[in-house]
Amino acid sequence: MTDPTPAPEESAGHSGVPLVVLEGVNKHFGDLHVLQDINLTVHEGEVLVVIGPSGSGKSTLCRTINRLETYESGRISIGGEDLPEEGKALARLRADVGMVFQSFNLFAHKTILENVTLGPVKVRGVKADQAKKRAMELLERVGVAHQSAKYPAQLSGGQQQRVAIARSLAMEPRVMLFDEPTSALDPEMINEVLDVMVQLAKSGMTMIVVTHEMGFARKAADRVVFMADGAIVESNTPEEFFTNPQSARAKDFLGKILTH
Ligand SMILES: Nc1ncnc2c1ncn2[C@@H]1O[C@H](COP(=O)(O)OP(=O)(O)O)[C@@H](O)[C@H]1O
Ligand SMILES: [Mg+2]
């Protein structure tokens, strides 16, 4: 069992305090060994990019960290606490882990502002006027405050994804997971979402980002993890990973995404 996670002093831009820790995590879908002995530590303030071919288990990894999927063996802890199985503790954990998916999943029949205030009011017990004030600050931060009274369908994909980020941030998460947040967007909208994510990274947020956007990885990531066939194959700085991949799998994958 090898731990591909470098010692904290090897990667810059974070505190060195472990926040999300996976130890020997295994998961199957029937015969498919979708997560194979995953060992991974993400530190407070660290930005980790997860990259790898389609079907390698990246989404399953994110969903397992957020407990949207169960796992069979190993341990996952957040802030030193093991992942709860169910109940109130699980609801609290879900609020601690923000997640932004490829599809924006906004509530279609609620305004942009309501989409952002709903969680804090219902789950965190924040007072309505306070939730609204905070939501407007977050919508300002992601550049869509002027759209707050509209409904999701009235916004572009890029704007909706920025609202989805604001909605997650409104829950005051300790870590944000992004699963290919720009892959459903028209090309001209990708950068406006990536810019928000780069700002978030600079603000010190702990982030796990599944993306093939190398520009983002180079600009914002402390570390890149390469997954193939359910296993972590490489873990390195973005510079090292992109210029000097070690494994045949990573070389092959980078060859494909760089030349298309
Ligand atoms: N709910 C599921 N049931 C069965 N197989 C699944 C399920 N979800 C994902 N898989 C399979 O697990 C593998 C990894 O999927 P996924 O984590 O979505 O990969 P990635 O995000 O890297 O493309 C794929 O072969 C996929 O078909
Ligand atoms: Mg996926």
Tab-separated table of C-alpha atoms and ligand atoms in Angstrom:
chain	number	residue	atom	x	y	z
A	1	MET	CA	0.000	0.000	0.000
A	2	THR	CA	1.640	3.235	-1.103
A	3	ASP	CA	0.549	6.670	-0.053
A	4	PRO	CA	1.007	9.002	-3.006
A	5	THR	CA	0.252	12.028	-0.841
A	6	PRO	CA	3.389	14.127	-0.451
A	7	ALA	CA	4.402	15.350	2.995
A	8	PRO	CA	2.859	18.767	3.746
A	9	GLU	CA	6.151	20.608	3.386
A	10	GLU	CA	6.408	19.442	-0.224
A	11	SER	CA	3.321	21.301	-1.395
A	12	ALA	CA	2.856	25.015	-0.958
A	13	GLY	CA	-0.202	27.145	-0.353
A	14	HIS	CA	-1.787	25.414	2.626
A	15	SER	CA	-1.523	25.026	6.365
A	16	GLY	CA	-0.315	21.436	6.527
A	17	VAL	CA	-3.309	20.529	8.724
A	18	PRO	CA	-5.125	17.480	7.282
A	19	LEU	CA	-8.803	18.202	6.594
A	20	VAL	CA	-10.055	15.395	4.347
A	21	VAL	CA	-8.328	12.056	4.903
A	22	LEU	CA	-9.006	8.823	3.001
A	23	GLU	CA	-7.216	5.688	4.163
A	24	GLY	CA	-7.390	2.421	2.257
A	25	VAL	CA	-10.829	3.167	0.794
A	26	ASN	CA	-12.319	0.430	-1.386
A	27	LYS	CA	-15.603	0.375	-3.247
A	28	HIS	CA	-17.187	-1.925	-5.822
A	29	PHE	CA	-20.100	-1.569	-8.195
A	30	GLY	CA	-20.843	-5.286	-8.607
A	31	ASP	CA	-17.701	-6.751	-10.180
A	32	LEU	CA	-16.178	-3.348	-10.859
A	33	HIS	CA	-13.559	-2.327	-8.286
A	34	VAL	CA	-14.284	1.367	-8.755
A	35	LEU	CA	-12.142	2.702	-5.867
A	36	GLN	CA	-9.002	0.685	-5.245
A	37	ASP	CA	-7.268	1.264	-1.939
A	38	ILE	CA	-7.462	5.048	-2.119
A	39	ASN	CA	-5.110	6.914	0.214
A	40	LEU	CA	-5.410	10.663	0.016
A	41	THR	CA	-4.934	13.590	2.373
A	42	VAL	CA	-6.192	17.067	1.513
A	43	HIS	CA	-4.942	19.801	3.822
A	44	GLU	CA	-6.738	22.930	4.997
A	45	GLY	CA	-6.422	25.545	2.277
A	46	GLU	CA	-5.097	23.072	-0.278
A	47	VAL	CA	-6.420	23.013	-3.834
A	48	LEU	CA	-6.307	19.504	-5.279
A	49	VAL	CA	-7.081	18.839	-8.919
A	50	VAL	CA	-8.201	15.310	-9.815
A	51	ILE	CA	-7.672	14.353	-13.428
A	52	GLY	CA	-8.022	11.117	-15.357
A	53	PRO	CA	-9.843	9.296	-18.144
A	54	SER	CA	-13.608	8.968	-18.203
A	55	GLY	CA	-14.725	6.063	-16.031
A	56	SER	CA	-11.638	6.125	-13.803
A	57	GLY	CA	-13.707	6.786	-10.663
A	58	LYS	CA	-13.330	10.544	-10.178
A	59	SER	CA	-17.038	11.238	-9.643
A	60	THR	CA	-17.365	8.201	-7.409
A	61	LEU	CA	-14.471	9.514	-5.321
A	62	CYS	CA	-16.240	12.876	-4.852
A	63	ARG	CA	-19.564	11.228	-4.108
A	64	THR	CA	-17.951	8.917	-1.574
A	65	ILE	CA	-16.305	11.850	0.236
A	66	ASN	CA	-19.728	13.488	0.457
A	67	ARG	CA	-21.326	10.173	1.473
A	68	LEU	CA	-23.647	10.156	-1.514
A	69	GLU	CA	-22.070	6.700	-2.045
A	70	THR	CA	-21.196	4.090	0.548
A	71	TYR	CA	-17.828	2.326	0.631
A	72	GLU	CA	-16.857	-1.134	1.807
A	73	SER	CA	-13.569	-0.754	3.612
A	74	GLY	CA	-11.156	1.888	4.754
A	75	ARG	CA	-11.750	5.210	6.496
A	76	ILE	CA	-12.767	8.684	5.456
A	77	SER	CA	-12.583	11.538	7.941
A	78	ILE	CA	-13.241	15.251	7.715
A	79	GLY	CA	-11.632	17.499	10.296
A	80	GLY	CA	-10.614	14.394	12.248
A	81	GLU	CA	-14.162	13.022	12.468
A	82	ASP	CA	-15.086	9.797	10.708
A	83	LEU	CA	-17.838	10.084	8.129
A	84	PRO	CA	-21.171	9.474	9.839
A	85	GLU	CA	-23.433	6.809	8.369
A	86	GLU	CA	-26.728	8.647	8.712
A	87	GLY	CA	-28.878	11.002	10.751
A	88	LYS	CA	-28.130	14.487	12.042
A	89	ALA	CA	-24.362	14.019	11.973
A	90	LEU	CA	-24.564	13.168	8.284
A	91	ALA	CA	-26.666	16.257	7.546
A	92	ARG	CA	-24.029	18.351	9.329
A	93	LEU	CA	-21.263	16.727	7.323
A	94	ARG	CA	-23.096	17.379	4.086
A	95	ALA	CA	-23.309	21.031	5.049
A	96	ASP	CA	-19.550	21.041	5.751
A	97	VAL	CA	-18.785	19.654	2.311
A	98	GLY	CA	-20.024	21.856	-0.526
A	99	MET	CA	-20.492	20.189	-3.873
A	100	VAL	CA	-20.820	21.673	-7.345
A	101	PHE	CA	-21.700	19.302	-10.164
A	102	GLN	CA	-21.533	19.446	-13.927
A	103	SER	CA	-25.264	20.191	-14.062
A	104	PHE	CA	-26.219	23.149	-11.947
A	105	ASN	CA	-29.145	21.591	-10.072
A	106	LEU	CA	-30.689	24.917	-9.099
A	107	PHE	CA	-34.314	24.890	-7.981
A	108	ALA	CA	-36.168	25.924	-11.129
A	109	HIS	CA	-39.170	27.450	-9.342
A	110	LYS	CA	-37.174	29.548	-6.903
A	111	THR	CA	-35.436	32.822	-7.641
A	112	ILE	CA	-31.658	33.077	-7.673
A	113	LEU	CA	-31.759	34.750	-4.258
A	114	GLU	CA	-34.078	32.045	-2.845
A	115	ASN	CA	-31.794	29.341	-4.217
A	116	VAL	CA	-28.943	30.779	-2.164
A	117	THR	CA	-30.859	31.507	1.057
A	118	LEU	CA	-32.791	28.235	1.267
A	119	GLY	CA	-30.025	26.018	2.695
A	120	PRO	CA	-28.765	28.452	5.333
A	121	VAL	CA	-32.321	29.101	6.580
A	122	LYS	CA	-33.549	25.469	6.507
A	123	VAL	CA	-30.374	23.581	7.455
A	124	ARG	CA	-28.184	26.080	9.300
A	125	GLY	CA	-31.059	27.902	11.033
A	126	VAL	CA	-29.893	31.342	9.871
A	127	LYS	CA	-32.448	34.184	10.170
A	128	ALA	CA	-34.053	35.169	6.851
A	129	ASP	CA	-32.736	38.746	6.685
A	130	GLN	CA	-29.242	37.676	7.633
A	131	ALA	CA	-29.302	34.865	5.042
A	132	LYS	CA	-30.423	37.371	2.419
A	133	LYS	CA	-27.643	39.808	3.255
A	134	ARG	CA	-25.027	37.054	3.047
A	135	ALA	CA	-26.544	35.673	-0.181
A	136	MET	CA	-26.324	39.090	-1.840
A	137	GLU	CA	-22.656	39.385	-0.810
A	138	LEU	CA	-21.939	35.962	-2.341
A	139	LEU	CA	-23.893	36.719	-5.517
A	140	GLU	CA	-21.876	39.938	-5.758
A	141	ARG	CA	-18.684	37.947	-5.367
A	142	VAL	CA	-19.584	35.599	-8.241
A	143	GLY	CA	-20.833	38.499	-10.374
A	144	VAL	CA	-24.571	37.803	-10.580
A	145	ALA	CA	-26.043	40.025	-7.833
A	146	HIS	CA	-28.013	41.988	-10.432
A	147	GLN	CA	-29.803	38.764	-11.440
A	148	SER	CA	-30.991	37.881	-7.925
A	149	ALA	CA	-34.731	38.280	-8.630
A	150	LYS	CA	-34.669	36.130	-11.775
A	151	TYR	CA	-35.314	32.408	-12.136
A	152	PRO	CA	-32.550	29.974	-13.142
A	153	ALA	CA	-33.876	29.452	-16.689
A	154	GLN	CA	-33.454	33.180	-17.333
A	155	LEU	CA	-29.691	32.947	-16.754
A	156	SER	CA	-26.931	31.578	-18.989
A	157	GLY	CA	-25.220	28.321	-18.088
A	158	GLY	CA	-22.153	30.146	-16.837
A	159	GLN	CA	-24.276	32.417	-14.645
A	160	GLN	CA	-26.221	29.441	-13.275
A	161	GLN	CA	-23.022	27.630	-12.389
A	162	ARG	CA	-21.761	30.733	-10.569
A	163	VAL	CA	-25.051	30.812	-8.625
A	164	ALA	CA	-24.512	27.127	-7.777
A	165	ILE	CA	-21.091	28.047	-6.364
A	166	ALA	CA	-22.614	30.912	-4.330
A	167	ARG	CA	-25.305	28.554	-3.053
A	168	SER	CA	-22.683	26.087	-1.824
A	169	LEU	CA	-20.613	28.842	-0.214
A	170	ALA	CA	-23.686	30.141	1.638
A	171	MET	CA	-23.553	26.978	3.767
A	172	GLU	CA	-20.064	27.976	4.983
A	173	PRO	CA	-18.516	24.659	3.924
A	174	ARG	CA	-15.092	23.598	5.169
A	175	VAL	CA	-14.241	22.037	1.823
A	176	MET	CA	-15.673	22.435	-1.661
A	177	LEU	CA	-15.874	19.578	-4.158
A	178	PHE	CA	-16.236	20.428	-7.833
A	179	ASP	CA	-17.026	17.624	-10.277
A	180	GLU	CA	-16.284	18.813	-13.814
A	181	PRO	CA	-18.029	22.140	-13.158
A	182	THR	CA	-17.343	23.563	-16.607
A	183	SER	CA	-17.794	20.521	-18.827
A	184	ALA	CA	-21.448	21.224	-19.631
A	185	LEU	CA	-20.802	24.873	-20.479
A	186	ASP	CA	-20.441	26.567	-23.833
A	187	PRO	CA	-16.761	27.425	-24.376
A	188	GLU	CA	-17.222	31.172	-23.943
A	189	MET	CA	-18.639	30.649	-20.452
A	190	ILE	CA	-15.934	28.377	-19.095
A	191	ASN	CA	-13.560	31.143	-18.073
A	192	GLU	CA	-16.105	33.150	-16.105
A	193	VAL	CA	-16.681	30.090	-13.904
A	194	LEU	CA	-12.978	29.209	-13.665
A	195	ASP	CA	-12.205	32.825	-12.676
A	196	VAL	CA	-14.611	32.522	-9.732
A	197	MET	CA	-12.936	29.249	-8.746
A	198	VAL	CA	-9.461	30.780	-8.967
A	199	GLN	CA	-10.601	33.632	-6.684
A	200	LEU	CA	-12.033	31.087	-4.266
A	201	ALA	CA	-8.753	29.164	-4.269
A	202	LYS	CA	-6.840	32.375	-3.549
A	203	SER	CA	-9.182	33.153	-0.655
A	204	GLY	CA	-7.892	30.025	1.099
A	205	MET	CA	-10.814	27.642	0.510
A	206	THR	CA	-9.932	23.935	0.609
A	207	MET	CA	-10.953	22.551	-2.780
A	208	ILE	CA	-11.072	19.199	-4.543
A	209	VAL	CA	-11.651	19.869	-8.223
A	210	VAL	CA	-12.246	17.247	-10.897
A	211	THR	CA	-11.378	19.033	-14.107
A	212	HIS	CA	-9.389	18.704	-17.298
A	213	GLU	CA	-8.865	22.466	-17.466
A	214	MET	CA	-5.100	22.634	-17.322
A	215	GLY	CA	-5.100	26.415	-17.137
A	216	PHE	CA	-7.009	26.204	-13.870
A	217	ALA	CA	-4.722	23.463	-12.554
A	218	ARG	CA	-1.597	25.468	-13.338
A	219	LYS	CA	-3.015	28.703	-11.931
A	220	ALA	CA	-4.713	27.448	-8.791
A	221	ALA	CA	-3.784	23.882	-7.855
A	222	ASP	CA	-1.236	22.970	-5.220
A	223	ARG	CA	-1.300	19.381	-6.399
A	224	VAL	CA	-2.642	17.208	-9.201
A	225	VAL	CA	-3.780	13.635	-8.610
A	226	PHE	CA	-4.084	11.394	-11.651
A	227	MET	CA	-6.617	8.553	-11.449
A	228	ALA	CA	-6.901	5.565	-13.755
A	229	ASP	CA	-9.041	2.443	-13.344
A	230	GLY	CA	-10.092	3.295	-9.803
A	231	ALA	CA	-6.603	3.945	-8.452
A	232	ILE	CA	-4.479	7.008	-7.769
A	233	VAL	CA	-1.575	6.556	-10.142
A	234	GLU	CA	0.294	9.848	-9.684
A	235	SER	CA	0.322	12.779	-7.294
A	236	ASN	CA	2.496	15.753	-8.073
A	237	THR	CA	2.683	19.521	-8.476
A	238	PRO	CA	0.844	20.747	-11.609
A	239	GLU	CA	4.134	21.794	-13.192
A	240	GLU	CA	5.738	18.384	-12.664
A	241	PHE	CA	2.629	16.453	-13.620
A	242	PHE	CA	2.007	18.269	-16.898
A	243	THR	CA	5.632	18.547	-18.024
A	244	ASN	CA	7.015	15.304	-16.641
A	245	PRO	CA	4.311	12.644	-16.118
A	246	GLN	CA	5.788	9.427	-14.745
A	247	SER	CA	3.401	6.630	-15.685
A	248	ALA	CA	2.551	5.335	-19.143
A	249	ARG	CA	-1.146	5.918	-18.335
A	250	ALA	CA	-0.622	9.584	-17.519
A	251	LYS	CA	1.609	10.127	-20.568
A	252	ASP	CA	-1.008	8.533	-22.788
A	253	PHE	CA	-3.842	10.545	-21.240
A	254	LEU	CA	-1.994	13.869	-21.463
A	255	GLY	CA	-1.041	13.100	-25.051
A	256	LYS	CA	-4.724	12.779	-25.870
A	257	ILE	CA	-5.973	15.898	-24.108
A	258	LEU	CA	-3.056	18.046	-25.301
A	259	THR	CA	-3.313	17.196	-28.966
A	260	HIS	CA	-7.070	17.241	-29.539
B	1	LIG	N1	-24.214	3.781	-9.712
B	1	LIG	C1	-23.386	3.037	-10.451
B	1	LIG	N2	-23.615	1.731	-10.665
B	1	LIG	C2	-22.763	0.970	-11.386
B	1	LIG	N3	-21.625	1.432	-11.957
B	1	LIG	C3	-21.347	2.734	-11.793
B	1	LIG	C4	-22.198	3.608	-11.035
B	1	LIG	N4	-21.654	4.847	-11.043
B	1	LIG	C5	-20.519	4.750	-11.759
B	1	LIG	N5	-20.337	3.487	-12.214
B	1	LIG	C6	-19.182	3.005	-12.994
B	1	LIG	O1	-18.005	3.255	-12.227
B	1	LIG	C7	-16.945	3.660	-13.058
B	1	LIG	C8	-16.427	4.993	-12.569
B	1	LIG	O2	-17.413	5.978	-12.805
B	1	LIG	P1	-17.206	7.492	-12.421
B	1	LIG	O3	-16.822	7.593	-10.990
B	1	LIG	O4	-18.418	8.226	-12.853
B	1	LIG	O5	-15.940	7.857	-13.314
B	1	LIG	P2	-15.417	9.273	-13.834
B	1	LIG	O6	-16.091	10.334	-13.029
B	1	LIG	O7	-13.929	9.215	-13.629
B	1	LIG	O8	-15.768	9.336	-15.285
B	1	LIG	C9	-17.472	3.674	-14.472
B	1	LIG	O9	-17.115	2.463	-15.086
B	1	LIG	C10	-18.981	3.765	-14.278
B	1	LIG	O10	-19.646	3.170	-15.346
B	2	MG	MG	-17.256	11.961	-13.624
